[in-house]
Amino acid sequence: MKFFDLLGQYFILMGKVFSRPEKRRIFSRRLWFEMEALGLNSIGITAIISIFMGAVVTLQMAINLESPFIPQSLVGFATRETMILEFSSTVVALILAGKVGSNIASEIGTMRITEQIDALEVMGVNSANYLILPKIVAAVLFFPFLTIMSIIIGTAGGWLVAAFTGVINPENYVRGLMMDFRSFSITYSLIKSSVFAFIITSISGFFGYYANGNSLEVGRASTRAVVISSVCILIFNLVLTQLMLI
Protein backbone atom coordinates (compact mmCIF):
# COMPACT_ATOMS: atom_id res chain seq x y z
CA MET A 1 0.00 0.00 0.00
CA LYS A 2 2.85 2.38 0.72
CA PHE A 3 3.98 2.09 -2.90
CA PHE A 4 0.56 3.17 -4.19
CA ASP A 5 0.44 6.01 -1.65
CA LEU A 6 3.79 7.30 -2.89
CA LEU A 7 2.70 6.87 -6.51
CA GLY A 8 -0.49 8.82 -5.86
CA GLN A 9 1.43 11.57 -4.08
CA TYR A 10 3.86 11.71 -7.00
CA PHE A 11 1.13 12.22 -9.61
CA ILE A 12 -0.67 14.78 -7.44
CA LEU A 13 2.60 16.70 -7.11
CA MET A 14 3.20 16.50 -10.88
CA GLY A 15 -0.26 17.98 -11.38
CA LYS A 16 0.80 20.98 -9.31
CA VAL A 17 4.19 21.15 -10.99
CA PHE A 18 2.81 21.29 -14.54
CA SER A 19 0.29 24.04 -13.89
CA ARG A 20 0.84 27.26 -15.80
CA PRO A 21 3.59 29.48 -14.31
CA GLU A 22 2.15 32.68 -12.88
CA LYS A 23 4.94 34.95 -14.13
CA ARG A 24 6.84 33.98 -17.28
CA ARG A 25 9.70 36.36 -16.53
CA ILE A 26 10.42 34.66 -13.20
CA PHE A 27 10.11 31.22 -14.80
CA SER A 28 12.53 32.17 -17.60
CA ARG A 29 15.05 33.51 -15.09
CA ARG A 30 14.90 30.35 -13.02
CA LEU A 31 15.07 28.18 -16.15
CA TRP A 32 18.37 29.74 -17.24
CA PHE A 33 19.71 29.41 -13.70
CA GLU A 34 18.79 25.70 -13.58
CA MET A 35 20.30 25.05 -17.02
CA GLU A 36 23.58 26.32 -15.65
CA ALA A 37 23.30 24.50 -12.32
CA LEU A 38 22.10 21.14 -13.69
CA GLY A 39 23.48 21.19 -17.22
CA LEU A 40 26.60 23.29 -17.60
CA ASN A 41 27.98 22.12 -14.26
CA SER A 42 27.62 18.49 -15.42
CA ILE A 43 29.73 18.92 -18.56
CA GLY A 44 33.02 18.24 -16.77
CA ILE A 45 32.09 14.92 -15.18
CA THR A 46 30.33 13.78 -18.37
CA ALA A 47 33.41 14.55 -20.48
CA ILE A 48 35.85 12.81 -18.12
CA ILE A 49 33.75 9.67 -17.82
CA SER A 50 33.05 9.53 -21.56
CA ILE A 51 36.65 9.81 -22.75
CA PHE A 52 37.86 7.09 -20.40
CA MET A 53 34.91 4.82 -21.15
CA GLY A 54 35.47 5.19 -24.89
CA ALA A 55 39.13 4.35 -24.38
CA VAL A 56 38.37 1.30 -22.22
CA VAL A 57 35.74 -0.04 -24.63
CA THR A 58 38.19 0.31 -27.53
CA LEU A 59 40.93 -1.51 -25.62
CA GLN A 60 38.62 -4.34 -24.58
CA MET A 61 37.27 -4.75 -28.10
CA ALA A 62 40.75 -4.70 -29.64
CA ILE A 63 42.00 -7.34 -27.20
CA ASN A 64 38.99 -9.66 -27.45
CA LEU A 65 38.57 -9.35 -31.22
CA GLU A 66 42.23 -9.97 -31.98
CA SER A 67 41.94 -12.49 -34.82
CA PRO A 68 43.10 -12.56 -38.46
CA PHE A 69 39.53 -13.44 -39.44
CA ILE A 70 37.97 -10.36 -37.79
CA PRO A 71 38.60 -6.95 -39.44
CA GLN A 72 39.98 -4.27 -37.12
CA SER A 73 37.30 -1.85 -38.29
CA LEU A 74 34.80 -3.78 -36.14
CA VAL A 75 36.48 -2.28 -33.07
CA GLY A 76 35.51 1.23 -34.14
CA PHE A 77 32.02 0.02 -35.09
CA ALA A 78 31.51 -1.66 -31.69
CA THR A 79 32.79 1.39 -29.80
CA ARG A 80 30.45 3.70 -31.70
CA GLU A 81 27.42 1.48 -31.15
CA THR A 82 28.22 1.04 -27.45
CA MET A 83 28.52 4.78 -26.90
CA ILE A 84 25.40 5.68 -28.89
CA LEU A 85 23.00 2.95 -27.87
CA GLU A 86 23.80 2.50 -24.20
CA PHE A 87 26.60 4.36 -22.53
CA SER A 88 26.02 7.99 -23.52
CA SER A 89 22.34 7.86 -22.59
CA THR A 90 21.82 5.23 -19.90
CA VAL A 91 25.13 5.05 -18.04
CA VAL A 92 25.62 8.81 -18.10
CA ALA A 93 22.05 9.21 -16.78
CA LEU A 94 22.81 6.83 -13.90
CA ILE A 95 25.87 8.88 -13.02
CA LEU A 96 23.94 12.15 -13.26
CA ALA A 97 21.21 10.65 -11.07
CA GLY A 98 23.80 10.64 -8.30
CA LYS A 99 25.07 14.16 -8.99
CA VAL A 100 21.97 16.01 -10.15
CA GLY A 101 19.37 13.95 -8.28
CA SER A 102 21.03 14.25 -4.88
CA ASN A 103 21.55 17.98 -5.42
CA ILE A 104 17.87 18.57 -6.24
CA ALA A 105 16.56 16.43 -3.37
CA SER A 106 18.87 18.03 -0.79
CA GLU A 107 18.16 21.58 -2.03
CA ILE A 108 14.38 21.24 -1.96
CA GLY A 109 14.47 19.10 1.21
CA THR A 110 16.46 21.79 3.01
CA MET A 111 13.90 24.38 1.92
CA ARG A 112 11.14 22.15 3.27
CA ILE A 113 12.59 21.58 6.75
CA THR A 114 13.58 25.26 7.09
CA GLU A 115 9.96 26.21 6.22
CA GLN A 116 10.92 28.21 3.12
CA ILE A 117 8.38 26.23 1.08
CA ASP A 118 5.70 27.00 3.67
CA ALA A 119 6.57 30.69 3.33
CA LEU A 120 6.11 30.50 -0.44
CA GLU A 121 2.71 28.87 0.03
CA VAL A 122 1.66 31.59 2.52
CA MET A 123 2.55 34.23 -0.10
CA GLY A 124 0.26 32.47 -2.58
CA VAL A 125 3.06 30.99 -4.71
CA ASN A 126 2.65 27.52 -6.22
CA SER A 127 5.84 26.21 -4.62
CA ALA A 128 5.90 22.93 -6.59
CA ASN A 129 5.65 24.77 -9.91
CA TYR A 130 8.13 27.45 -8.86
CA LEU A 131 10.80 25.05 -7.55
CA ILE A 132 10.49 21.86 -9.61
CA LEU A 133 9.22 22.80 -13.09
CA PRO A 134 12.31 24.86 -14.11
CA LYS A 135 14.55 21.95 -13.05
CA ILE A 136 12.57 19.46 -15.13
CA VAL A 137 12.47 21.66 -18.25
CA ALA A 138 16.16 22.59 -17.94
CA ALA A 139 17.24 18.94 -17.62
CA VAL A 140 15.00 17.71 -20.45
CA LEU A 141 16.43 20.40 -22.74
CA PHE A 142 20.09 20.07 -21.71
CA PHE A 143 20.60 16.33 -21.18
CA PRO A 144 20.37 15.52 -24.93
CA PHE A 145 23.24 17.95 -25.46
CA LEU A 146 25.26 16.07 -22.83
CA THR A 147 24.44 12.83 -24.66
CA ILE A 148 25.72 14.16 -28.01
CA MET A 149 28.84 15.48 -26.28
CA SER A 150 29.40 12.12 -24.59
CA ILE A 151 29.15 10.25 -27.90
CA ILE A 152 31.68 12.55 -29.58
CA ILE A 153 34.14 12.55 -26.68
CA GLY A 154 33.82 8.78 -26.13
CA THR A 155 34.59 7.94 -29.76
CA ALA A 156 37.45 10.44 -29.67
CA GLY A 157 38.80 8.68 -26.58
CA GLY A 158 38.78 5.42 -28.50
CA TRP A 159 40.72 7.04 -31.35
CA LEU A 160 43.31 8.41 -28.90
CA VAL A 161 43.88 4.91 -27.51
CA ALA A 162 44.25 3.54 -31.04
CA ALA A 163 46.70 6.30 -31.97
CA PHE A 164 48.89 6.25 -28.87
CA THR A 165 48.92 2.57 -27.92
CA GLY A 166 48.85 0.97 -31.35
CA VAL A 167 46.31 -1.71 -30.37
CA ILE A 168 44.67 -1.11 -33.74
CA ASN A 169 45.35 1.06 -36.76
CA PRO A 170 43.65 4.48 -36.27
CA GLU A 171 42.53 4.45 -39.91
CA ASN A 172 40.74 1.14 -39.37
CA TYR A 173 39.14 2.58 -36.23
CA VAL A 174 37.80 5.58 -38.16
CA ARG A 175 36.60 3.28 -40.95
CA GLY A 176 34.65 1.31 -38.34
CA LEU A 177 33.06 4.50 -36.99
CA MET A 178 31.55 5.14 -40.42
CA MET A 179 30.45 1.54 -41.00
CA ASP A 180 26.68 0.90 -41.30
CA PHE A 181 25.67 4.10 -39.50
CA ARG A 182 21.95 4.48 -38.72
CA SER A 183 20.74 7.97 -37.84
CA PHE A 184 17.80 6.52 -35.88
CA SER A 185 20.27 5.32 -33.26
CA ILE A 186 21.02 8.96 -32.42
CA THR A 187 17.29 9.73 -32.20
CA TYR A 188 16.79 6.72 -29.92
CA SER A 189 19.61 7.86 -27.64
CA LEU A 190 18.31 11.44 -27.43
CA ILE A 191 14.77 10.30 -26.62
CA LYS A 192 16.11 8.08 -23.84
CA SER A 193 18.20 10.91 -22.38
CA SER A 194 15.16 13.24 -22.29
CA VAL A 195 13.03 10.59 -20.57
CA PHE A 196 15.79 9.90 -18.06
CA ALA A 197 16.18 13.63 -17.41
CA PHE A 198 12.49 13.84 -16.52
CA ILE A 199 12.76 10.78 -14.27
CA ILE A 200 15.76 12.13 -12.37
CA THR A 201 14.41 15.63 -11.78
CA SER A 202 10.80 14.74 -11.02
CA ILE A 203 11.60 11.89 -8.61
CA SER A 204 14.33 13.88 -6.86
CA GLY A 205 12.03 16.88 -6.60
CA PHE A 206 9.29 14.65 -5.17
CA PHE A 207 11.44 13.20 -2.39
CA GLY A 208 12.90 16.59 -1.55
CA TYR A 209 9.49 18.27 -1.51
CA TYR A 210 8.04 15.77 0.95
CA ALA A 211 11.06 15.58 3.24
CA ASN A 212 10.20 16.26 6.87
CA GLY A 213 11.89 16.28 10.23
CA ASN A 214 15.51 17.34 10.56
CA SER A 215 18.67 17.45 8.48
CA LEU A 216 19.03 13.66 8.70
CA GLU A 217 15.77 13.33 6.79
CA VAL A 218 17.22 15.47 4.00
CA GLY A 219 20.07 12.98 3.66
CA ARG A 220 17.64 10.05 3.61
CA ALA A 221 15.46 11.79 1.03
CA SER A 222 18.53 12.40 -1.14
CA THR A 223 19.54 8.74 -0.89
CA ARG A 224 16.04 7.51 -1.73
CA ALA A 225 15.86 9.89 -4.70
CA VAL A 226 19.11 8.54 -6.19
CA VAL A 227 18.17 4.88 -5.63
CA ILE A 228 14.60 5.15 -6.98
CA SER A 229 15.74 7.26 -9.94
CA SER A 230 18.41 4.71 -10.86
CA VAL A 231 15.95 1.80 -10.67
CA CYS A 232 13.40 3.68 -12.80
CA ILE A 233 16.09 4.54 -15.37
CA LEU A 234 16.94 0.85 -15.75
CA ILE A 235 13.27 -0.12 -16.06
CA PHE A 236 12.49 2.55 -18.65
CA ASN A 237 15.70 1.72 -20.51
CA LEU A 238 14.33 -1.78 -21.04
CA VAL A 239 10.86 -0.50 -21.97
CA LEU A 240 12.11 2.12 -24.46
CA THR A 241 14.49 -0.37 -26.06
CA GLN A 242 11.64 -2.84 -26.49
CA LEU A 243 9.37 -0.18 -27.99
CA MET A 244 11.86 1.56 -30.27
CA LEU A 245 14.38 -1.02 -31.43
CA ILE A 246 12.48 -4.29 -31.61
Coordinates of C-alpha atoms in Angstrom, one line a residue:
M1 CA 0.0 0.0 0.0
K2 CA 2.8 2.4 0.7
F3 CA 4.0 2.1 -2.9
F4 CA 0.6 3.2 -4.2
D5 CA 0.4 6.0 -1.6
L6 CA 3.8 7.3 -2.9
L7 CA 2.7 6.9 -6.5
G8 CA -0.5 8.8 -5.9
Q9 CA 1.4 11.6 -4.1
Y10 CA 3.9 11.7 -7.0
F11 CA 1.1 12.2 -9.6
I12 CA -0.7 14.8 -7.4
L13 CA 2.6 16.7 -7.1
M14 CA 3.2 16.5 -10.9
G15 CA -0.3 18.0 -11.4
K16 CA 0.8 21.0 -9.3
V17 CA 4.2 21.2 -11.0
F18 CA 2.8 21.3 -14.5
S19 CA 0.3 24.0 -13.9
R20 CA 0.8 27.3 -15.8
P21 CA 3.6 29.5 -14.3
E22 CA 2.1 32.7 -12.9
K23 CA 4.9 34.9 -14.1
R24 CA 6.8 34.0 -17.3
R25 CA 9.7 36.4 -16.5
I26 CA 10.4 34.7 -13.2
F27 CA 10.1 31.2 -14.8
S28 CA 12.5 32.2 -17.6
R29 CA 15.1 33.5 -15.1
R30 CA 14.9 30.3 -13.0
L31 CA 15.1 28.2 -16.2
W32 CA 18.4 29.7 -17.2
F33 CA 19.7 29.4 -13.7
E34 CA 18.8 25.7 -13.6
M35 CA 20.3 25.0 -17.0
E36 CA 23.6 26.3 -15.7
A37 CA 23.3 24.5 -12.3
L38 CA 22.1 21.1 -13.7
G39 CA 23.5 21.2 -17.2
L40 CA 26.6 23.3 -17.6
N41 CA 28.0 22.1 -14.3
S42 CA 27.6 18.5 -15.4
I43 CA 29.7 18.9 -18.6
G44 CA 33.0 18.2 -16.8
I45 CA 32.1 14.9 -15.2
T46 CA 30.3 13.8 -18.4
A47 CA 33.4 14.6 -20.5
I48 CA 35.9 12.8 -18.1
I49 CA 33.7 9.7 -17.8
S50 CA 33.0 9.5 -21.6
I51 CA 36.6 9.8 -22.8
F52 CA 37.9 7.1 -20.4
M53 CA 34.9 4.8 -21.1
G54 CA 35.5 5.2 -24.9
A55 CA 39.1 4.3 -24.4
V56 CA 38.4 1.3 -22.2
V57 CA 35.7 0.0 -24.6
T58 CA 38.2 0.3 -27.5
L59 CA 40.9 -1.5 -25.6
Q60 CA 38.6 -4.3 -24.6
M61 CA 37.3 -4.7 -28.1
A62 CA 40.7 -4.7 -29.6
I63 CA 42.0 -7.3 -27.2
N64 CA 39.0 -9.7 -27.5
L65 CA 38.6 -9.3 -31.2
E66 CA 42.2 -10.0 -32.0
S67 CA 41.9 -12.5 -34.8
P68 CA 43.1 -12.6 -38.5
F69 CA 39.5 -13.4 -39.4
I70 CA 38.0 -10.4 -37.8
P71 CA 38.6 -6.9 -39.4
Q72 CA 40.0 -4.3 -37.1
S73 CA 37.3 -1.9 -38.3
L74 CA 34.8 -3.8 -36.1
V75 CA 36.5 -2.3 -33.1
G76 CA 35.5 1.2 -34.1
F77 CA 32.0 0.0 -35.1
A78 CA 31.5 -1.7 -31.7
T79 CA 32.8 1.4 -29.8
R80 CA 30.4 3.7 -31.7
E81 CA 27.4 1.5 -31.1
T82 CA 28.2 1.0 -27.4
M83 CA 28.5 4.8 -26.9
I84 CA 25.4 5.7 -28.9
L85 CA 23.0 2.9 -27.9
E86 CA 23.8 2.5 -24.2
F87 CA 26.6 4.4 -22.5
S88 CA 26.0 8.0 -23.5
S89 CA 22.3 7.9 -22.6
T90 CA 21.8 5.2 -19.9
V91 CA 25.1 5.0 -18.0
V92 CA 25.6 8.8 -18.1
A93 CA 22.0 9.2 -16.8
L94 CA 22.8 6.8 -13.9
I95 CA 25.9 8.9 -13.0
L96 CA 23.9 12.2 -13.3
A97 CA 21.2 10.7 -11.1
G98 CA 23.8 10.6 -8.3
K99 CA 25.1 14.2 -9.0
V100 CA 22.0 16.0 -10.1
G101 CA 19.4 14.0 -8.3
S102 CA 21.0 14.2 -4.9
N103 CA 21.6 18.0 -5.4
I104 CA 17.9 18.6 -6.2
A105 CA 16.6 16.4 -3.4
S106 CA 18.9 18.0 -0.8
E107 CA 18.2 21.6 -2.0
I108 CA 14.4 21.2 -2.0
G109 CA 14.5 19.1 1.2
T110 CA 16.5 21.8 3.0
M111 CA 13.9 24.4 1.9
R112 CA 11.1 22.1 3.3
I113 CA 12.6 21.6 6.8
T114 CA 13.6 25.3 7.1
E115 CA 10.0 26.2 6.2
Q116 CA 10.9 28.2 3.1
I117 CA 8.4 26.2 1.1
D118 CA 5.7 27.0 3.7
A119 CA 6.6 30.7 3.3
L120 CA 6.1 30.5 -0.4
E121 CA 2.7 28.9 0.0
V122 CA 1.7 31.6 2.5
M123 CA 2.5 34.2 -0.1
G124 CA 0.3 32.5 -2.6
V125 CA 3.1 31.0 -4.7
N126 CA 2.6 27.5 -6.2
S127 CA 5.8 26.2 -4.6
A128 CA 5.9 22.9 -6.6
N129 CA 5.6 24.8 -9.9
Y130 CA 8.1 27.5 -8.9
L131 CA 10.8 25.0 -7.5
I132 CA 10.5 21.9 -9.6
L133 CA 9.2 22.8 -13.1
P134 CA 12.3 24.9 -14.1
K135 CA 14.6 22.0 -13.1
I136 CA 12.6 19.5 -15.1
V137 CA 12.5 21.7 -18.2
A138 CA 16.2 22.6 -17.9
A139 CA 17.2 18.9 -17.6
V140 CA 15.0 17.7 -20.5
L141 CA 16.4 20.4 -22.7
F142 CA 20.1 20.1 -21.7
F143 CA 20.6 16.3 -21.2
P144 CA 20.4 15.5 -24.9
F145 CA 23.2 18.0 -25.5
L146 CA 25.3 16.1 -22.8
T147 CA 24.4 12.8 -24.7
I148 CA 25.7 14.2 -28.0
M149 CA 28.8 15.5 -26.3
S150 CA 29.4 12.1 -24.6
I151 CA 29.2 10.3 -27.9
I152 CA 31.7 12.6 -29.6
I153 CA 34.1 12.5 -26.7
G154 CA 33.8 8.8 -26.1
T155 CA 34.6 7.9 -29.8
A156 CA 37.4 10.4 -29.7
G157 CA 38.8 8.7 -26.6
G158 CA 38.8 5.4 -28.5
W159 CA 40.7 7.0 -31.4
L160 CA 43.3 8.4 -28.9
V161 CA 43.9 4.9 -27.5
A162 CA 44.3 3.5 -31.0
A163 CA 46.7 6.3 -32.0
F164 CA 48.9 6.3 -28.9
T165 CA 48.9 2.6 -27.9
G166 CA 48.9 1.0 -31.3
V167 CA 46.3 -1.7 -30.4
I168 CA 44.7 -1.1 -33.7
N169 CA 45.3 1.1 -36.8
P170 CA 43.6 4.5 -36.3
E171 CA 42.5 4.4 -39.9
N172 CA 40.7 1.1 -39.4
Y173 CA 39.1 2.6 -36.2
V174 CA 37.8 5.6 -38.2
R175 CA 36.6 3.3 -40.9
G176 CA 34.7 1.3 -38.3
L177 CA 33.1 4.5 -37.0
M178 CA 31.5 5.1 -40.4
M179 CA 30.4 1.5 -41.0
D180 CA 26.7 0.9 -41.3
F181 CA 25.7 4.1 -39.5
R182 CA 22.0 4.5 -38.7
S183 CA 20.7 8.0 -37.8
F184 CA 17.8 6.5 -35.9
S185 CA 20.3 5.3 -33.3
I186 CA 21.0 9.0 -32.4
T187 CA 17.3 9.7 -32.2
Y188 CA 16.8 6.7 -29.9
S189 CA 19.6 7.9 -27.6
L190 CA 18.3 11.4 -27.4
I191 CA 14.8 10.3 -26.6
K192 CA 16.1 8.1 -23.8
S193 CA 18.2 10.9 -22.4
S194 CA 15.2 13.2 -22.3
V195 CA 13.0 10.6 -20.6
F196 CA 15.8 9.9 -18.1
A197 CA 16.2 13.6 -17.4
F198 CA 12.5 13.8 -16.5
I199 CA 12.8 10.8 -14.3
I200 CA 15.8 12.1 -12.4
T201 CA 14.4 15.6 -11.8
S202 CA 10.8 14.7 -11.0
I203 CA 11.6 11.9 -8.6
S204 CA 14.3 13.9 -6.9
G205 CA 12.0 16.9 -6.6
F206 CA 9.3 14.7 -5.2
F207 CA 11.4 13.2 -2.4
G208 CA 12.9 16.6 -1.5
Y209 CA 9.5 18.3 -1.5
Y210 CA 8.0 15.8 0.9
A211 CA 11.1 15.6 3.2
N212 CA 10.2 16.3 6.9
G213 CA 11.9 16.3 10.2
N214 CA 15.5 17.3 10.6
S215 CA 18.7 17.4 8.5
L216 CA 19.0 13.7 8.7
E217 CA 15.8 13.3 6.8
V218 CA 17.2 15.5 4.0
G219 CA 20.1 13.0 3.7
R220 CA 17.6 10.1 3.6
A221 CA 15.5 11.8 1.0
S222 CA 18.5 12.4 -1.1
T223 CA 19.5 8.7 -0.9
R224 CA 16.0 7.5 -1.7
A225 CA 15.9 9.9 -4.7
V226 CA 19.1 8.5 -6.2
V227 CA 18.2 4.9 -5.6
I228 CA 14.6 5.1 -7.0
S229 CA 15.7 7.3 -9.9
S230 CA 18.4 4.7 -10.9
V231 CA 15.9 1.8 -10.7
C232 CA 13.4 3.7 -12.8
I233 CA 16.1 4.5 -15.4
L234 CA 16.9 0.8 -15.8
I235 CA 13.3 -0.1 -16.1
F236 CA 12.5 2.6 -18.7
N237 CA 15.7 1.7 -20.5
L238 CA 14.3 -1.8 -21.0
V239 CA 10.9 -0.5 -22.0
L240 CA 12.1 2.1 -24.5
T241 CA 14.5 -0.4 -26.1
Q242 CA 11.6 -2.8 -26.5
L243 CA 9.4 -0.2 -28.0
M244 CA 11.9 1.6 -30.3
L245 CA 14.4 -1.0 -31.4
I246 CA 12.5 -4.3 -31.6

